[in-house]
Amino acid sequence: MNIGTTEPPCLFGSAWTISKLQDANVLSWTIHNAGWAECVRIACERLKKFN
């Protein structure tokens, strides 16, 4: 993953998102990147529908 990219890494899929959500450093980083945080929020909402 390139942290310098402006495009949220949504393509990586839900498994990637879950693994990264478990990483406190990534959670802290999302606070500084609204686009990424929004991507994660949407991914979580989608996951809730399947669980």
Short mmCIF file of C-alpha atoms in Angstrom, two decimals, residues 29-51:
data_model
loop_
_atom_site.label_atom_id
_atom_site.label_comp_id
_atom_site.label_asym_id
_atom_site.label_seq_id
_atom_site.Cartn_x
_atom_site.Cartn_y
_atom_site.Cartn_z
CA TRP A 29 -3.73 7.17 10.57
CA THR A 30 -7.33 7.12 9.29
CA ILE A 31 -8.08 10.07 11.58
CA HIS A 32 -5.71 12.12 9.42
CA ASN A 33 -7.17 10.94 6.12
CA ALA A 34 -10.92 11.50 5.80
CA GLY A 35 -11.12 9.72 2.45
CA TRP A 36 -9.54 6.56 3.85
CA ALA A 37 -11.69 6.71 6.99
CA GLU A 38 -14.82 7.02 4.86
CA CYS A 39 -13.74 4.05 2.78
CA VAL A 40 -13.28 1.97 5.94
CA ARG A 41 -16.64 3.10 7.30
CA ILE A 42 -18.42 2.04 4.11
CA ALA A 43 -16.59 -1.30 4.09
CA CYS A 44 -17.65 -1.93 7.70
CA GLU A 45 -21.27 -1.13 6.88
CA ARG A 46 -21.15 -3.61 4.01
CA LEU A 47 -19.59 -6.27 6.24
CA LYS A 48 -22.36 -5.83 8.83
CA LYS A 49 -24.93 -6.74 6.18
CA PHE A 50 -23.19 -10.07 5.56
CA ASN A 51 -22.58 -10.94 9.22
#
